[in-house]
């Protein structure tokens, strides 16, 4: 076989740098396990001063989902996982979409046959049967490996359909090294002679991965531990071609509980779902980073990391072999800390869509509402139930006026509202300070604790047992006219009881 084309392909491969890749299939949402793989892969490259590639693996045409590729780009951008090479930015070893590399795989499959690492198989199977076999449902046995080169060529010339299969040594063992699991040895007799090139000319996932990783100069491969069983076959492919084997990093699965892996089919959240549930991207990334990785040294007890800090701290030795359990309450803990740590103006901008969905009244200044909820929400979805009373006073029970600690009863609450109403009505300067001074001075004049006045006003304005903030903030935000209207309603409701 003329090696000129293959030599040219080899000459394009970048050398002397760490190169990693995230290679998702555009078949749906970015689930948590995928996001973790993307993050770890990105961190390895950035920690080592290398390059990070994005490759779209779309050879399984039957499972492609419209818009999924765009979702991958959007998620990566939102998370700050910028790629140095990829379909949208180009690079020296493109194309970076597998379906656009179709001719490449056929050439390498034939080269592998010539080198004794594969063979033509003419066993008649439906396309569906090929797909079933690729997923490891059953092993293949046939006499095709024993055909001479002349016999195989005659069948091809006669138009017989074929696949190209990997040839596995009949005896001995294959050992591969993984950064997390160490050396793993398997008996060659246990390995299936997998299809590398299907009858339609498209490669299988396993073969395309090896070819692309080599031609793109990938030095570190991060993937789930479910691919550990495929690693020996990858090694044999690399050895048959005479190529250097990359560093493998197999990550244990992200679990819903002790016994079940996370799955979209079972309602487990994707990245998009978590965003829709009111979680911050920064909190999601921080938590996902710790699902199977632990910092070492001075950072060993640390929980909170920015992406930049993760880049400096990330080390392969911290990756665990044990499965990680995804705990939504733990993520909520992370998210709450991130929300509270945000600068007030940043929180307001991020919370604005949620505030607007809860409060439609144009008279309400949402920038005054945001500081009330910032220390009181774990996710953005906690905002609306806390502030919807600003938009419309809910129906409420008079029992809310009764508070043992504040020493309020139905009777003295009515009295407090009746005394407060004219004081507030006379105010010409409707500011927090003037409202606060007026209510405190009223309590002092009556020789009462502030709560005896504030609690009834707070209840009349909100109609809720639990609120973010108190009477003075509510008066300021609602405005004078609405405040007096709600106090009048409270007086009428208490008077009727």
Coordinates of C-alpha atoms in Angstrom, one line a residue:
X1 CA 0.0 0.0 0.0
X2 CA 1.3 3.4 -0.9
X3 CA 2.0 5.2 2.4
X4 CA 2.3 8.8 1.0
X5 CA -1.1 9.8 2.1
X6 CA -0.7 8.3 5.6
X7 CA 2.7 10.0 5.9
X8 CA 1.1 13.3 5.1
X9 CA -1.6 12.7 7.8
X10 CA 1.1 11.9 10.3
X11 CA 3.0 15.1 9.5
X12 CA 0.0 17.2 10.5
X13 CA -0.2 15.8 14.0
X14 CA 0.9 18.4 16.6
X15 CA 3.7 17.2 19.0
X16 CA 5.2 18.3 22.2
X17 CA 2.2 19.5 24.1
X18 CA -0.7 18.2 26.2
X19 CA -3.8 17.8 24.0
X20 CA -7.2 16.8 25.3
X21 CA -10.6 16.5 23.7
X22 CA -14.2 16.5 24.6
X23 CA -16.1 14.4 22.0
X24 CA -19.8 14.4 22.7
X25 CA -22.5 12.9 20.4
X26 CA -25.3 15.4 19.6
X27 CA -28.0 13.1 20.8
X28 CA -29.6 15.2 23.5
X29 CA -29.0 17.3 26.6
X30 CA -25.6 17.6 28.4
X31 CA -26.1 15.3 31.3
X32 CA -24.1 15.7 34.5
X33 CA -21.7 12.9 33.6
X34 CA -20.9 14.5 30.3
X35 CA -20.4 17.9 31.8
X36 CA -17.9 16.3 34.3
X37 CA -16.0 14.7 31.5
X38 CA -15.9 18.0 29.6
X39 CA -14.7 19.8 32.7
X40 CA -12.0 17.3 33.7
X41 CA -10.7 17.2 30.1
X42 CA -10.6 21.0 30.0
X43 CA -8.9 21.2 33.3
X44 CA -6.1 18.8 32.3
X45 CA -5.3 20.9 29.3
X46 CA -5.4 24.2 31.1
X47 CA -3.5 22.9 34.1
X48 CA -0.7 21.7 31.8
X49 CA -0.7 24.7 29.5
X50 CA -2.0 22.5 26.6
X51 CA -4.8 22.7 24.1
X52 CA -8.4 21.6 24.5
X53 CA -10.4 20.3 21.4
X54 CA -14.1 19.9 20.8
X55 CA -15.0 17.1 18.4
X56 CA -18.5 16.2 17.5
X57 CA -19.1 12.5 17.1
X58 CA -22.1 12.1 14.9
X59 CA -21.5 8.7 13.2
X60 CA -24.5 7.2 14.9
X61 CA -26.9 9.0 12.5
X62 CA -30.0 7.3 13.8
X63 CA -29.7 8.9 17.3
X64 CA -29.0 12.4 16.3
X65 CA -31.2 15.1 17.8
X66 CA -31.9 18.3 16.0
X67 CA -30.4 21.3 17.9
X68 CA -28.3 19.1 20.1
X69 CA -25.0 20.3 18.6
X70 CA -26.0 23.9 19.2
X71 CA -26.9 23.0 22.8
X72 CA -23.4 21.6 23.3
X73 CA -21.8 24.8 22.0
X74 CA -24.0 26.9 24.2
X75 CA -23.4 24.8 27.3
X76 CA -19.6 24.9 26.8
X77 CA -19.6 28.6 26.3
X78 CA -21.9 29.3 29.4
X79 CA -19.5 27.1 31.5
X80 CA -16.4 28.9 30.3
X81 CA -15.0 25.7 28.8
X82 CA -13.5 27.4 25.8
X83 CA -12.0 25.2 23.1
X84 CA -8.8 26.0 21.1
X85 CA -9.8 23.8 18.2
X86 CA -13.2 22.6 17.0
X87 CA -15.8 22.7 14.3
X88 CA -16.6 26.4 14.8
X89 CA -13.1 27.7 15.3
X90 CA -11.1 25.3 13.1
X91 CA -7.6 24.1 13.7
X92 CA -4.7 22.2 12.1
X93 CA -6.2 18.7 12.3
X94 CA -9.8 19.2 11.1
X95 CA -12.4 18.6 10.2
X96 CA -13.7 18.2 13.8
X97 CA -17.0 16.5 13.0
X98 CA -16.7 12.8 12.5
X99 CA -19.2 12.5 9.6
X100 CA -17.0 14.9 7.6
X101 CA -14.0 12.5 8.1
X102 CA -15.7 9.5 6.6
X103 CA -13.1 8.7 3.9
X104 CA -10.3 8.8 6.5
X105 CA -11.6 5.8 8.5
X106 CA -11.9 3.5 5.4
X107 CA -8.3 4.2 4.5
X108 CA -7.1 3.3 8.0
X109 CA -9.3 0.2 8.2
X110 CA -7.7 -1.1 5.0
X111 CA -4.2 -0.3 6.3
X112 CA -5.0 -2.2 9.5
X113 CA -6.0 -5.2 7.4
X114 CA -2.7 -5.1 5.6
X115 CA -0.8 -4.9 8.9
X116 CA -2.7 -8.0 10.2
X117 CA -4.7 -6.1 12.9
X118 CA -8.1 -6.5 11.1
X119 CA -9.8 -8.6 8.5
X120 CA -12.7 -8.5 6.0
X121 CA -15.8 -10.2 7.2
X122 CA -18.4 -11.2 4.6
X123 CA -20.9 -12.8 7.1
X124 CA -24.4 -11.6 6.1
X125 CA -25.9 -9.4 8.8
X126 CA -28.6 -6.8 8.8
X127 CA -27.6 -3.2 9.6
X128 CA -29.7 -3.7 12.8
X129 CA -27.6 -6.8 13.7
X130 CA -24.4 -4.8 13.2
X131 CA -25.6 -2.1 15.5
X132 CA -26.7 -4.7 18.1
X133 CA -23.2 -6.3 18.0
X134 CA -21.5 -2.9 18.3
X135 CA -23.3 -2.4 21.6
X136 CA -21.8 -5.7 22.9
X137 CA -25.0 -7.7 22.9
X138 CA -23.2 -10.8 21.6
X139 CA -19.8 -11.9 20.4
X140 CA -19.0 -12.8 16.8
X141 CA -17.4 -16.0 15.5
X142 CA -16.7 -16.9 11.9
X143 CA -14.1 -18.3 9.5
X144 CA -13.5 -15.0 7.6
X145 CA -10.2 -14.4 9.4
X146 CA -8.8 -17.4 7.7
X147 CA -9.5 -16.2 4.2
X148 CA -6.4 -15.4 2.2
X149 CA -5.8 -11.9 0.9
X150 CA -6.6 -13.1 -2.7
X151 CA -9.9 -14.8 -1.5
X152 CA -11.0 -11.7 0.3
X153 CA -10.1 -9.5 -2.7
X154 CA -12.1 -11.7 -5.0
X155 CA -15.2 -11.4 -2.9
X156 CA -14.8 -7.6 -2.7
X157 CA -14.4 -7.5 -6.5
X158 CA -17.5 -9.6 -6.9
X159 CA -19.5 -6.9 -5.0
X160 CA -20.1 -8.9 -1.8
X161 CA -20.9 -6.7 1.1
X162 CA -18.4 -6.7 4.0
X163 CA -17.5 -5.2 7.3
X164 CA -13.9 -4.9 8.6
X165 CA -13.3 -6.5 12.0
X166 CA -10.5 -6.2 14.5
X167 CA -8.3 -9.3 14.7
X168 CA -7.6 -10.3 18.3
X169 CA -4.6 -12.5 19.2
X170 CA -6.0 -16.0 20.0
X171 CA -3.8 -16.4 23.0
X172 CA -2.0 -14.3 25.7
X173 CA -3.1 -11.2 27.5
X174 CA -3.4 -7.5 26.9
X175 CA -2.4 -5.0 29.6
X176 CA -3.3 -1.3 29.6
X177 CA -2.6 1.4 32.1
X178 CA -5.1 3.8 33.5
X179 CA -4.2 6.9 35.6
X180 CA -7.0 6.1 38.1
X181 CA -7.2 2.3 38.1
X182 CA -3.5 1.4 37.4
X183 CA -2.6 -1.6 35.3
X184 CA -5.4 -3.9 34.2
X185 CA -4.7 -7.1 32.4
X186 CA -7.3 -9.2 30.4
X187 CA -7.2 -12.5 28.6
X188 CA -7.3 -12.0 24.8
X189 CA -9.8 -14.9 24.6
X190 CA -12.3 -12.6 26.4
X191 CA -12.1 -9.9 23.8
X192 CA -14.6 -9.8 20.9
X193 CA -13.4 -9.2 17.4
X194 CA -15.4 -6.0 17.1
X195 CA -16.6 -4.3 13.9
X196 CA -14.4 -1.4 13.0
X197 CA -15.9 -0.4 9.7
X198 CA -19.6 -1.1 9.0
X199 CA -21.1 -2.2 5.7
X200 CA -22.2 1.3 4.9
X201 CA -18.6 2.5 5.2
X202 CA -19.1 4.4 8.4
X203 CA -16.8 3.5 11.4
X204 CA -18.0 2.2 14.7
X205 CA -17.6 4.5 17.7
X206 CA -14.6 2.6 19.0
X207 CA -12.6 2.7 15.8
X208 CA -13.4 6.3 14.9
X209 CA -12.2 7.3 18.4
X210 CA -8.8 5.7 18.1
X211 CA -8.2 7.1 14.6
X212 CA -9.3 10.6 15.5
X213 CA -7.5 10.7 18.8
X214 CA -4.2 9.7 17.1
X215 CA -4.6 12.1 14.1
X216 CA -5.5 15.0 16.4
X217 CA -2.5 14.3 18.7
X218 CA -4.6 13.6 21.8
X219 CA -2.4 12.8 24.7
X220 CA -5.0 12.3 27.5
X221 CA -8.3 10.6 27.0
X222 CA -11.0 11.1 29.7
X223 CA -14.0 8.9 29.6
X224 CA -16.4 6.9 31.8
X225 CA -15.4 3.7 33.5
X226 CA -17.9 1.9 31.5
X227 CA -15.3 2.0 28.7
X228 CA -12.7 0.2 30.7
X229 CA -13.7 -3.1 28.9
X230 CA -13.0 -1.5 25.6
X231 CA -9.6 -0.2 26.5
X232 CA -7.7 -3.4 25.8
X233 CA -9.1 -3.4 22.2
X234 CA -8.0 0.3 21.9
X235 CA -4.5 -0.7 23.0
X236 CA -4.3 -3.5 20.4
X237 CA -5.4 -1.0 17.7
X238 CA -2.7 1.5 18.7
X239 CA -0.1 -1.3 18.8
X240 CA -1.2 -2.7 15.4
X241 CA -0.7 0.8 13.8
X242 CA 2.6 1.3 15.8
X243 CA 1.2 4.4 17.5
X244 CA 1.9 5.9 20.9
X245 CA -0.9 5.1 23.4
X246 CA -2.4 8.1 25.1
X247 CA -2.9 8.4 28.9
X248 CA -6.2 6.9 29.9
X249 CA -8.3 8.5 32.7
X250 CA -11.4 6.4 33.3
X251 CA -13.9 8.2 35.7
X252 CA -16.3 6.2 37.8
X253 CA -20.0 6.8 37.2
X254 CA -22.1 9.6 38.7
X255 CA -24.9 7.8 40.6
X256 CA -28.4 8.8 41.7
X257 CA -28.0 6.6 44.7
X258 CA -25.9 3.7 45.9
X259 CA -27.3 1.4 43.3
X260 CA -28.5 3.4 40.2
X261 CA -26.6 5.5 37.7
X262 CA -28.0 8.9 36.8
X263 CA -30.2 8.7 33.8
X264 CA -32.3 11.2 31.9
X265 CA -34.9 8.3 31.4
X266 CA -35.4 8.3 35.2
X267 CA -35.8 12.0 35.4
X268 CA -32.3 12.9 36.6
X269 CA -31.4 16.5 35.7
X270 CA -29.2 17.6 32.8
X271 CA -27.2 20.8 32.9
X272 CA -30.1 22.6 31.1
X273 CA -32.6 21.2 33.7
X274 CA -30.4 22.5 36.6
X275 CA -30.2 25.9 35.0
X276 CA -34.0 25.9 34.7
X277 CA -34.3 24.9 38.3
X278 CA -32.5 28.1 39.3
X279 CA -29.0 26.9 39.8
X280 CA -25.9 29.1 38.9
X281 CA -23.5 27.8 36.3
X282 CA -20.6 28.5 38.7
X283 CA -22.2 26.4 41.5
X284 CA -23.0 23.6 39.1
X285 CA -19.4 23.4 37.9
X286 CA -17.9 23.7 41.4
X287 CA -20.1 20.8 42.6
X288 CA -19.6 18.7 39.5
X289 CA -15.8 19.0 39.8
X290 CA -16.0 17.4 43.2
X291 CA -18.1 14.4 42.0
X292 CA -15.2 12.0 41.7
X293 CA -12.2 14.4 42.3
X294 CA -10.7 15.7 45.6
X295 CA -8.2 18.5 45.9
X296 CA -4.8 17.7 47.4
X297 CA -2.3 19.5 49.7
X298 CA -3.3 22.9 51.0
X299 CA -6.6 22.7 49.2
X300 CA -7.6 19.3 50.6
X301 CA -10.3 20.6 53.0
X302 CA -11.6 23.2 50.6
X303 CA -15.0 23.1 48.9
X304 CA -15.4 26.3 46.9
X305 CA -13.4 26.9 43.8
X306 CA -13.7 29.3 40.9
X307 CA -13.0 27.8 37.5
X308 CA -9.6 29.6 37.5
X309 CA -8.8 28.1 40.9
X310 CA -9.8 24.7 39.8
X311 CA -7.4 25.0 36.9
X312 CA -4.5 25.6 39.3
X313 CA -5.6 22.9 41.8
X314 CA -6.6 20.1 39.4
X315 CA -4.4 17.0 39.5
X316 CA -5.0 13.5 38.1
X317 CA -4.0 11.9 41.4
X318 CA -7.2 13.4 43.0
X319 CA -9.5 11.4 40.7
X320 CA -11.3 8.7 42.6
X321 CA -12.1 5.1 41.6
X322 CA -15.3 5.1 43.7
X323 CA -18.6 6.1 42.2
X324 CA -19.9 9.6 43.1
X325 CA -23.4 10.2 44.3
X326 CA -25.2 13.3 42.9
X327 CA -26.9 14.9 45.9
X328 CA -29.3 17.7 44.9
X329 CA -29.3 19.0 48.5
X330 CA -25.5 19.3 48.4
X331 CA -25.7 21.2 45.1
X332 CA -28.3 23.5 46.7
X333 CA -25.8 24.2 49.5
X334 CA -23.2 25.2 47.0
X335 CA -25.7 27.3 45.1
X336 CA -26.9 29.1 48.2
X337 CA -23.3 30.1 49.1
X338 CA -22.7 31.4 45.6
X339 CA -25.9 33.4 45.6
X340 CA -25.0 35.0 49.0
X341 CA -21.5 35.8 47.9
X342 CA -22.6 37.7 44.7
X343 CA -22.2 41.4 44.5
X344 CA -25.6 43.0 45.0
X345 CA -25.7 44.4 41.5
X346 CA -24.7 41.1 40.0
X347 CA -27.4 39.3 42.0
X348 CA -30.0 41.8 40.9
X349 CA -29.2 41.3 37.2
X350 CA -29.2 37.5 37.6
X351 CA -32.4 37.5 39.6
X352 CA -34.3 40.0 37.5
X353 CA -36.1 37.5 35.2
X354 CA -37.4 35.6 38.3
X355 CA -38.4 38.9 40.0
X356 CA -40.2 40.0 36.9
X357 CA -42.1 36.7 36.6
X358 CA -43.4 37.1 40.2
X359 CA -44.0 40.9 40.2
X360 CA -45.7 42.5 37.2
X361 CA -46.7 45.8 38.8
X362 CA -44.7 48.6 37.2
X363 CA -44.9 50.6 40.5
X364 CA -42.6 48.1 42.3
X365 CA -38.9 48.9 42.2
X366 CA -37.4 45.4 41.8
X367 CA -33.9 46.7 42.7
X368 CA -35.3 47.2 46.3
X369 CA -36.8 43.7 46.4
X370 CA -33.6 41.9 45.3
X371 CA -31.6 42.7 48.5
X372 CA -34.4 41.2 50.6
X373 CA -34.3 37.8 48.9
X374 CA -30.5 37.5 48.3
X375 CA -29.7 36.1 51.7
X376 CA -32.9 34.0 51.8
X377 CA -32.9 31.8 48.7
X378 CA -31.0 28.6 47.8
X379 CA -31.9 28.8 44.1
X380 CA -33.6 31.5 42.0
X381 CA -36.8 29.5 42.0
X382 CA -37.1 30.4 45.7
X383 CA -37.6 34.0 44.8
X384 CA -41.2 34.1 43.5
X385 CA -43.0 32.4 46.5
X386 CA -41.3 35.0 48.8
X387 CA -42.2 38.1 46.9
X388 CA -45.4 37.5 45.0
X389 CA -47.3 39.4 47.7
X390 CA -45.8 42.7 46.3
X391 CA -47.9 42.1 43.2
X392 CA -51.1 41.2 44.8
X393 CA -52.1 40.8 48.5
X394 CA -53.1 37.2 49.1
X395 CA -56.2 36.1 51.1
X396 CA -55.0 35.5 54.6
X397 CA -56.2 34.4 58.0
X398 CA -56.4 36.9 60.9
X399 CA -54.4 34.3 62.9
X400 CA -51.3 35.6 61.2
X401 CA -51.6 38.7 63.4
X402 CA -51.2 36.7 66.5
X403 CA -47.5 36.3 67.5
X404 CA -46.5 35.1 70.9
X405 CA -42.9 36.6 70.8
X406 CA -44.1 39.9 69.5
X407 CA -47.0 39.9 72.1
X408 CA -49.6 40.7 69.5
X409 CA -53.2 39.6 69.6
X410 CA -56.1 40.3 67.3
X411 CA -57.2 43.1 69.5
X412 CA -54.0 45.0 69.9
X413 CA -53.1 44.4 66.2
X414 CA -56.3 46.2 65.2
X415 CA -55.3 49.0 67.5
X416 CA -51.8 49.1 66.1
X417 CA -53.1 49.5 62.5
X418 CA -55.6 52.1 63.5
X419 CA -52.8 54.2 65.2
X420 CA -50.3 53.6 62.4
X421 CA -52.6 54.6 59.6
X422 CA -52.8 58.3 60.3
X423 CA -49.1 58.5 61.1
X424 CA -48.1 57.1 57.7
X425 CA -50.8 59.1 55.9
X426 CA -49.2 62.3 57.2
X427 CA -45.7 61.5 55.9
X428 CA -44.6 63.7 53.0
X429 CA -41.2 62.2 52.6
X430 CA -41.8 58.5 51.8
X431 CA -38.3 57.0 52.4
X432 CA -37.0 54.1 54.4
X433 CA -35.6 56.4 57.0
X434 CA -38.7 58.5 57.5
X435 CA -41.0 55.4 57.6
X436 CA -38.7 53.7 60.1
X437 CA -38.5 56.9 62.3
X438 CA -42.3 57.3 62.3
X439 CA -43.1 53.7 63.3
X440 CA -40.4 53.6 66.0
X441 CA -41.4 56.9 67.5
X442 CA -45.0 55.7 67.6
X443 CA -44.0 52.6 69.6
X444 CA -41.9 54.7 71.9
X445 CA -44.8 57.2 72.5
X446 CA -47.1 54.2 73.4
X447 CA -44.3 52.7 75.5
X448 CA -44.4 49.5 73.4
X449 CA -41.7 47.3 71.9
X450 CA -41.2 47.9 68.2
X451 CA -42.6 44.5 67.3
X452 CA -46.1 45.4 68.7
X453 CA -46.3 47.9 65.8
X454 CA -44.2 46.4 63.2
X455 CA -45.7 42.9 63.2
X456 CA -49.3 44.0 62.5
X457 CA -48.1 46.3 59.7
X458 CA -46.0 43.6 58.2
X459 CA -48.9 41.2 58.2
X460 CA -51.3 43.7 56.7
X461 CA -48.9 44.5 53.9
X462 CA -47.9 40.9 53.0
X463 CA -50.6 38.5 54.2
X464 CA -47.8 36.0 54.8
X465 CA -46.4 34.2 57.9
X466 CA -42.9 34.3 56.6
X467 CA -41.4 37.1 54.5
X468 CA -38.1 38.5 53.3
X469 CA -37.9 41.8 55.2
X470 CA -40.2 43.6 57.5
X471 CA -42.8 46.4 57.7
X472 CA -40.5 49.3 56.9
X473 CA -39.1 47.7 53.7
X474 CA -42.6 46.8 52.6
X475 CA -44.0 50.3 53.1
X476 CA -41.1 51.7 51.1
X477 CA -41.4 49.3 48.2
X478 CA -45.2 49.3 48.0
X479 CA -45.5 53.0 48.1
X480 CA -47.7 55.3 50.2
X481 CA -51.0 54.7 48.3
X482 CA -50.8 50.9 48.3
X483 CA -49.5 50.8 51.8
X484 CA -52.5 52.7 53.2
X485 CA -54.9 50.7 51.0
X486 CA -53.6 47.4 52.5
X487 CA -53.6 48.8 56.1
X488 CA -57.3 49.8 55.5
X489 CA -58.0 46.3 54.3
X490 CA -56.3 44.9 57.4
X491 CA -58.4 47.1 59.7
X492 CA -61.6 46.1 57.9
X493 CA -60.7 42.4 58.1
X494 CA -59.8 42.6 61.8
X495 CA -62.9 44.7 62.6
X496 CA -65.2 42.1 61.0
X497 CA -63.8 39.3 63.1

